[in-house]
Structures are given as structure tokens and as C-alpha cells.
Short mmCIF file of C-alpha atoms and ligand atoms in Angstrom, two decimals:
data_model
loop_
_atom_site.label_atom_id
_atom_site.label_comp_id
_atom_site.label_asym_id
_atom_site.label_seq_id
_atom_site.Cartn_x
_atom_site.Cartn_y
_atom_site.Cartn_z
CA MET A 277 41.23 133.78 264.85
CA LEU A 278 40.91 137.51 264.32
CA ILE A 279 41.73 138.56 260.75
CA ASN A 280 42.71 142.02 259.53
CA ILE A 281 41.13 143.06 256.24
CA ILE A 282 42.80 145.95 254.45
CA ALA A 283 40.35 147.67 252.12
CA GLY A 284 42.31 148.78 249.06
CA ASN A 285 41.12 151.89 247.30
CA SER A 286 39.72 149.95 244.33
CA SER A 287 37.67 147.51 246.44
CA GLU A 288 36.51 149.49 249.44
CA ILE A 289 32.88 148.36 249.51
CA LEU A 290 33.69 144.75 248.69
CA ALA A 291 36.31 144.63 251.46
CA LYS A 292 33.78 146.04 253.93
CA ARG A 293 31.27 143.33 253.02
CA ILE A 294 33.88 140.56 253.31
CA SER A 295 35.00 141.97 256.63
CA ARG A 296 31.44 141.97 257.98
CA LYS A 297 30.99 138.34 256.96
CA LEU A 298 34.20 137.31 258.73
CA ASN A 299 33.75 139.59 261.71
CA ALA A 300 37.22 140.88 260.86
CA ASN A 301 39.20 143.95 261.85
CA LEU A 302 38.71 146.35 258.92
CA ILE A 303 41.63 148.64 258.11
CA LYS A 304 40.72 151.37 255.65
CA SER A 305 43.18 153.04 253.30
CA LYS A 306 43.28 156.56 251.99
CA VAL A 307 45.02 157.29 248.71
CA LYS A 308 46.37 160.58 247.52
CA VAL A 309 47.45 160.65 243.89
CA PHE A 310 50.07 163.29 243.16
CA PRO A 311 50.06 165.30 239.91
CA ASP A 312 52.79 163.05 238.48
CA GLY A 313 50.63 159.96 239.05
CA GLU A 314 52.36 158.65 242.19
CA SER A 315 50.09 157.22 244.87
CA LYS A 316 50.58 157.89 248.57
CA ILE A 317 48.66 155.52 250.81
CA THR A 318 47.78 156.02 254.45
CA LEU A 319 46.24 153.23 256.49
CA LYS A 320 43.45 154.05 258.93
CA GLY A 321 43.39 151.44 261.67
CA LYS A 322 45.57 149.09 263.71
CA PHE A 323 46.75 145.55 263.00
CA ILE A 324 45.57 142.86 265.42
CA GLY A 325 46.61 139.20 265.25
CA SER A 326 48.83 137.52 262.71
CA LYS A 327 46.74 137.15 259.56
CA THR A 328 46.02 139.99 257.13
CA VAL A 329 44.01 140.01 253.93
CA VAL A 330 44.47 142.75 251.34
CA VAL A 331 41.50 143.29 249.01
CA GLN A 332 42.28 145.19 245.84
CA SER A 333 40.93 144.43 242.36
CA ILE A 334 43.30 145.49 239.59
CA TYR A 335 41.08 147.33 237.09
CA PRO A 336 41.83 150.73 235.49
CA PRO A 337 43.93 152.64 236.31
CA VAL A 338 45.61 149.23 236.21
CA ASP A 339 49.22 150.01 237.01
CA SER A 340 48.27 152.47 239.72
CA ASN A 341 45.96 149.94 241.41
CA LEU A 342 48.66 147.31 241.04
CA ILE A 343 51.37 149.33 242.75
CA GLN A 344 48.87 150.18 245.51
CA ALA A 345 48.20 146.45 245.98
CA PHE A 346 51.95 145.82 246.30
CA ALA A 347 52.32 148.64 248.82
CA LEU A 348 49.41 147.35 250.92
CA ILE A 349 50.72 143.77 250.86
CA SER A 350 54.19 144.96 251.84
CA LYS A 351 52.80 146.93 254.80
CA ALA A 352 50.65 143.96 255.79
CA LYS A 353 53.73 141.73 255.81
CA GLU A 354 55.54 144.10 258.18
CA ASN A 355 52.69 143.57 260.64
CA SER A 356 51.56 139.97 260.15
CA SER A 357 53.07 136.57 259.50
CA GLU A 358 50.41 135.49 256.99
CA VAL A 359 49.26 137.73 254.15
CA ILE A 360 46.57 136.83 251.64
CA ALA A 361 46.13 138.97 248.54
CA VAL A 362 42.51 138.98 247.37
CA ILE A 363 42.57 140.28 243.81
CA PRO A 364 39.14 139.38 242.40
CA TYR A 365 39.92 140.91 239.02
CA LEU A 366 43.58 140.56 238.15
CA ALA A 367 44.59 142.62 235.13
CA TYR A 368 47.33 141.07 232.99
CA ALA A 369 45.76 137.61 233.40
CA ARG A 370 45.38 137.46 229.61
CA GLN A 371 49.15 137.80 229.22
CA ASP A 372 49.76 134.24 230.36
CA ARG A 373 51.90 133.01 227.45
CA GLU A 374 54.06 134.22 224.58
CA PHE A 375 51.51 134.52 221.76
CA LEU A 376 53.89 136.28 219.35
CA PRO A 377 57.69 136.04 219.45
CA GLY A 378 59.27 138.50 221.84
CA GLU A 379 56.17 139.12 223.98
CA ILE A 380 56.81 139.30 227.70
CA VAL A 381 54.67 136.98 229.83
CA THR A 382 53.64 139.65 232.32
CA MET A 383 51.84 137.15 234.56
CA LYS A 384 55.26 135.65 235.32
CA VAL A 385 56.51 139.07 236.36
CA LEU A 386 53.44 139.59 238.57
CA GLY A 387 54.00 136.19 240.17
CA ASN A 388 57.48 137.24 241.23
CA LEU A 389 56.31 140.64 242.45
CA PHE A 390 53.42 139.34 244.60
CA LYS A 391 55.86 136.92 246.25
CA GLY A 392 58.52 139.59 246.59
CA VAL A 393 56.30 142.03 248.47
CA GLY A 394 55.26 139.34 250.93
CA ALA A 395 52.02 137.65 249.83
CA ASN A 396 51.75 134.06 251.05
CA LYS A 397 48.71 133.34 248.94
CA ILE A 398 46.65 134.97 246.20
CA ILE A 399 42.90 134.51 245.70
CA VAL A 400 41.48 135.51 242.31
CA MET A 401 38.07 135.03 240.77
CA ASP A 402 37.16 133.44 237.43
CA ILE A 403 40.61 134.10 236.06
CA HIS A 404 40.89 134.25 232.28
CA SER A 405 42.96 131.04 232.20
CA LYS A 406 44.48 128.94 234.94
CA LEU A 407 47.79 128.93 233.06
CA GLY A 408 48.52 132.43 234.36
CA LEU A 409 48.47 131.28 237.98
CA LYS A 410 50.97 128.54 237.17
CA GLN A 411 53.52 131.35 236.81
CA PHE A 412 53.06 132.22 240.51
CA LYS A 413 55.48 130.79 243.07
CA ILE A 414 53.03 131.32 245.95
CA LYS A 415 49.82 129.42 246.73
CA SER A 416 46.92 130.49 244.57
CA GLU A 417 43.20 129.85 244.44
CA ASN A 418 40.76 130.68 241.68
CA VAL A 419 37.22 130.92 243.03
CA THR A 420 34.14 131.23 240.85
CA ALA A 421 31.19 133.62 240.91
CA ILE A 422 29.07 131.28 238.82
CA PRO A 423 26.77 130.03 241.64
CA ASN A 424 25.84 133.63 242.52
CA LEU A 425 25.41 134.64 238.87
CA VAL A 426 23.12 131.65 238.32
CA LYS A 427 21.12 132.51 241.46
CA TYR A 428 20.59 136.04 240.10
CA PHE A 429 19.58 134.78 236.68
CA LYS A 430 17.01 132.38 238.04
CA SER A 431 14.83 135.39 238.89
CA ILE A 432 14.59 136.35 235.18
CA LYS A 433 11.84 134.72 233.13
CA LEU A 434 13.52 133.18 230.09
CA GLU A 435 12.14 131.47 227.02
CA ASN A 436 13.72 128.10 226.21
CA PRO A 437 17.14 129.41 227.33
CA LEU A 438 20.50 128.21 226.03
CA VAL A 439 23.93 129.08 227.42
CA VAL A 440 26.52 130.25 224.89
CA SER A 441 30.26 130.75 225.27
CA PRO A 442 31.58 133.33 222.80
CA ASP A 443 34.73 131.25 222.32
CA GLN A 444 36.23 127.81 222.81
CA GLY A 445 38.47 129.10 225.63
CA GLY A 446 35.37 129.84 227.73
CA LYS A 447 33.81 126.40 227.20
CA GLU A 448 34.48 125.16 230.75
CA ARG A 449 32.97 128.32 232.23
CA ALA A 450 29.83 127.98 230.09
CA ARG A 451 29.62 124.28 230.96
CA ARG A 452 29.79 125.06 234.68
CA PHE A 453 27.15 127.80 234.34
CA SER A 454 24.84 125.54 232.32
CA GLU A 455 25.24 122.65 234.76
CA GLU A 456 24.35 124.89 237.73
CA PHE A 457 21.35 126.18 235.79
CA LYS A 458 20.44 122.75 234.39
CA LEU A 459 20.54 124.05 230.80
CA ASN A 460 22.41 123.07 227.65
CA PHE A 461 25.30 125.05 226.24
CA ILE A 462 27.18 125.64 223.02
CA ALA A 463 30.52 127.37 222.35
CA LEU A 464 31.19 129.59 219.35
CA GLN A 465 34.46 129.69 217.43
CA LYS A 466 36.05 133.09 218.00
CA PHE A 467 39.21 134.12 216.24
CA ARG A 468 41.32 137.05 217.44
CA ASP A 469 43.94 138.62 215.22
CA ARG A 470 46.92 138.80 217.57
CA LYS A 471 48.34 141.84 215.78
CA THR A 472 45.24 144.05 215.43
CA GLY A 473 43.23 142.60 218.35
CA LYS A 474 40.13 142.37 216.09
CA VAL A 475 37.76 139.44 216.63
CA LYS A 476 35.68 137.35 214.21
CA ILE A 477 33.17 134.57 214.79
CA LYS A 478 33.98 131.72 212.44
CA ASN A 479 30.98 129.40 212.88
CA GLU A 480 28.72 128.13 210.12
CA ASP A 481 24.98 128.44 210.90
CA VAL A 482 24.01 127.41 214.46
CA CYS A 483 20.39 126.26 214.18
CA GLU A 484 19.86 125.41 217.88
CA VAL A 485 19.69 129.11 218.86
CA GLU A 486 16.65 129.95 216.70
CA GLY A 487 13.74 131.41 218.68
CA ARG A 488 15.51 130.95 222.04
CA ASP A 489 16.69 133.32 224.76
CA LEU A 490 20.47 133.11 225.05
CA ILE A 491 22.81 133.69 227.98
CA LEU A 492 26.29 134.63 226.78
CA VAL A 493 28.79 133.73 229.49
CA ASP A 494 32.27 135.28 229.60
CA ASP A 495 34.94 135.91 232.22
CA MET A 496 35.24 139.59 231.37
CA ILE A 497 34.13 142.37 229.07
CA SER A 498 36.76 144.91 228.16
CA THR A 499 36.12 146.78 224.90
CA GLY A 500 32.99 144.73 224.28
CA GLY A 501 34.36 143.54 220.90
CA SER A 502 33.91 139.83 221.66
CA ILE A 503 30.34 140.22 222.92
CA VAL A 504 29.35 142.51 220.02
CA LYS A 505 30.63 140.03 217.42
CA ALA A 506 29.00 137.07 219.18
CA THR A 507 25.66 138.92 219.52
CA GLU A 508 25.64 140.06 215.90
CA PHE A 509 26.28 136.49 214.83
CA LEU A 510 23.59 135.04 217.12
CA LYS A 511 21.00 137.62 216.04
CA LYS A 512 21.63 136.62 212.40
CA GLN A 513 20.76 133.09 213.48
CA ASN A 514 17.35 134.39 214.59
CA CYS A 515 17.74 133.93 218.32
CA LYS A 516 15.36 135.74 220.68
CA ARG A 517 16.86 137.88 223.45
CA VAL A 518 20.56 137.90 224.32
CA PHE A 519 21.59 138.33 227.97
CA VAL A 520 25.24 138.70 228.88
CA ILE A 521 26.77 137.64 232.16
CA CYS A 522 30.39 138.08 233.09
CA THR A 523 32.36 138.17 236.30
CA HIS A 524 34.40 141.27 235.50
CA ALA A 525 32.79 144.15 233.58
CA LEU A 526 35.47 146.66 232.68
CA LEU A 527 33.28 148.18 229.96
CA ILE A 528 36.01 150.44 228.60
CA ASN A 529 34.86 153.68 226.93
CA ASP A 530 31.55 153.15 225.10
CA ALA A 531 31.59 149.34 225.38
CA GLU A 532 28.17 149.23 227.04
CA LYS A 533 26.61 151.36 224.30
CA LYS A 534 28.15 149.18 221.57
CA ILE A 535 26.89 146.01 223.26
CA LYS A 536 23.35 147.38 223.61
CA LYS A 537 23.42 148.57 219.99
CA ALA A 538 24.33 145.04 218.90
CA GLY A 539 21.05 143.90 220.49
CA VAL A 540 21.92 142.73 224.02
CA THR A 541 18.95 143.00 226.40
CA LYS A 542 20.88 143.11 229.66
CA ILE A 543 24.45 142.86 231.00
CA ILE A 544 24.95 141.36 234.45
CA SER A 545 28.29 141.33 236.26
CA THR A 546 29.70 141.02 239.78
CA ASN A 547 31.05 143.63 242.16
CA SER A 548 34.63 142.44 241.54
CA ILE A 549 34.64 145.74 239.64
CA PRO A 550 32.14 148.36 240.85
CA GLY A 551 29.82 149.73 238.18
CA LYS A 552 26.30 150.02 236.78
CA THR A 553 26.06 146.35 235.78
CA SER A 554 27.75 144.98 238.92
CA VAL A 555 24.63 143.69 240.68
CA VAL A 556 25.87 140.30 241.86
CA ASP A 557 27.71 140.32 245.18
CA ILE A 558 30.70 137.99 245.56
CA SER A 559 31.66 138.78 249.17
CA ASP A 560 30.30 135.45 250.52
CA ILE A 561 32.40 133.46 248.06
CA ILE A 562 35.57 135.37 248.93
CA ALA A 563 34.88 135.20 252.68
CA LYS A 564 34.54 131.40 252.42
CA ALA A 565 37.88 131.15 250.57
CA ILE A 566 39.66 133.26 253.23
CA LYS A 567 38.41 131.23 256.23
C1 LIG B 104 38.99 136.54 225.84
O1 LIG B 104 39.11 135.44 225.37
C2 LIG B 104 38.18 136.85 227.06
O2 LIG B 104 37.57 135.73 227.60
C3 LIG B 104 37.16 137.93 226.79
O3 LIG B 104 36.19 137.44 225.88
C4 LIG B 104 37.82 139.14 226.19
O4 LIG B 104 39.03 139.39 226.81
C5 LIG B 104 36.95 140.35 226.32
O5 LIG B 104 37.59 141.44 225.74
P1 LIG B 104 36.81 142.43 224.79
O6 LIG B 104 35.57 142.85 225.53
O7 LIG B 104 37.76 143.56 224.56
O8 LIG B 104 36.48 141.68 223.54
#
């Protein structure tokens, strides 16, 4: 069956790669942002067949990319009976529950909006927690970039490597990565102050890291705070080199500089978000999920 792939402004190259893999009909989009911040989108191409996939990662400018995703999905629905939203990085995924009284669970709002504009299914990648997707009333699938990240890492010569999750919430991710790599893993105890956002590592000494190369595995890097704290802690435990892999590297402001200053040798991420560290391609994984 012929599939239309709409390349959203935030994921143009990724959409092109997915489209090539599926031999799909690529529809490009052109965005004009007005001085007041409004986006005007024009599609370049024609719809063929009944299935359309919209590819648009929601990274900064978050709300602008989000409204563009809604507009693209809505247009896709006018022209096809089945619409799949491919949102490899979905901002707001961390707002999946009410942490402090009165907080709005924005993932619930997003769930309603994606359905409202006409998406039949959403595909995300290495989402922060699966709880967020439970708020969605449409079909959802969370695919993982781990096999491709592991493949990339196998080309790096490592000394007695150990996989480390910076927090208990990322334990499953680190387990999966370590199993694919056939390595052991540990998970640190991270504590985040919900009011200030500041993080602390609360472990006692961790002797198994001494003299070893470490691979810190996380779903995303935003300000870099979590990775900096974890690296500082691990360096105090006399580890060797620290490599960081994540699926989504937002690297807000000087995050990369802070992470390097803390002693990280290399950051590796996927092209869910384009950038300097985004060297691992995920288009094959997404194409497989669309088929
Ligand atoms: C939180 O638990 C996530 O898995 C990431 O570790 C976190 O969101 C990254 O944010 P930042 O880089 O700002 O610490």
C-alpha cells in the first residue's frame, strides 16, 4: 500500500529517510513564522492512497512545533482515513502525573488533542515513562533506539565497561541496553527537588565503577543537570572514562559545555532531535513500526 509521509518542519531529514525506506510518497511542508509567533504551513505535494504518516518531533520551540504537528495531522485527516503521528521526541512526556498538588497532567491534555485533530495512532521513541501514553485515548507505540545505540557503541574500544543509569526510573532502559551489549549495569539513586528542579545523587560509595569505562544511559538530556551530577559522583568513585548515550539530546543552552566540564568523554544521541551529537539514525526503527 502506498503511504504518504508528511515531513514536519522539525523532522525534515528524518522524514525523508523514513520515506525512502518505505518507498512512500513524501509531502514536504514549508513553515512561515509571523512576527507574533504564529506558524503558517504550506504543504508541497499531493496525497495518494488512504494512509498518511506525519513526522514531527516536539523539541524547542516546543509549543510552536506542537501546534504545527496538530495542523499537519488535521490536514492529513482531511485527505486520508488512517493517520499515524510519528513524534519521536514528545515534549511534555515528563508531565505524566500530578507530582505536586494542583499540577496539570499535560500529557492527558495532549492525549485529547492528538485524538481531536484526527490521529489514529501515535508512535513515540524511548518515552520518559509509559505512564504518559496511558493518558492517550488512541493507539500508541513506544519504540526503542537502544539496538542502534548499542550497534554504534560497539565500534568504540572500551575498558571493562559498565552501564549506569543515572536514576532508578531509568533502570529498565539501562537493563535493556546492557542486555543488548552483554554487559552488567547499575542504577544510581537520583533525587530531584520538585520545587527547585535541582538534582542530587544520594548513593553511598559505588566500588564496582573503579577503574572502569562507564556508559551512562538516559532517555534525554535537557539542561544536563542529571548527567553532570551523575558524572561528578562517578568520577569521585575513581571510574575511568564516562560516555553518555541518550535517545533525545535537547542540550539546552550550555548543557554540552557543562557535561564536558564535568568530565564526560563523549555524548551520543539519535537523530530524533537534529544536532551535533545526533549520530545514530533511527529511521529504520520508525519505518518498521509504520509498516
Ligand atoms: C529524568 O528523570 C529524565 O530521565 C532525564 O534524566 C532528565 O529529564 C534530564 O533532564 P536534565 O538534563 O535537565 O537533568
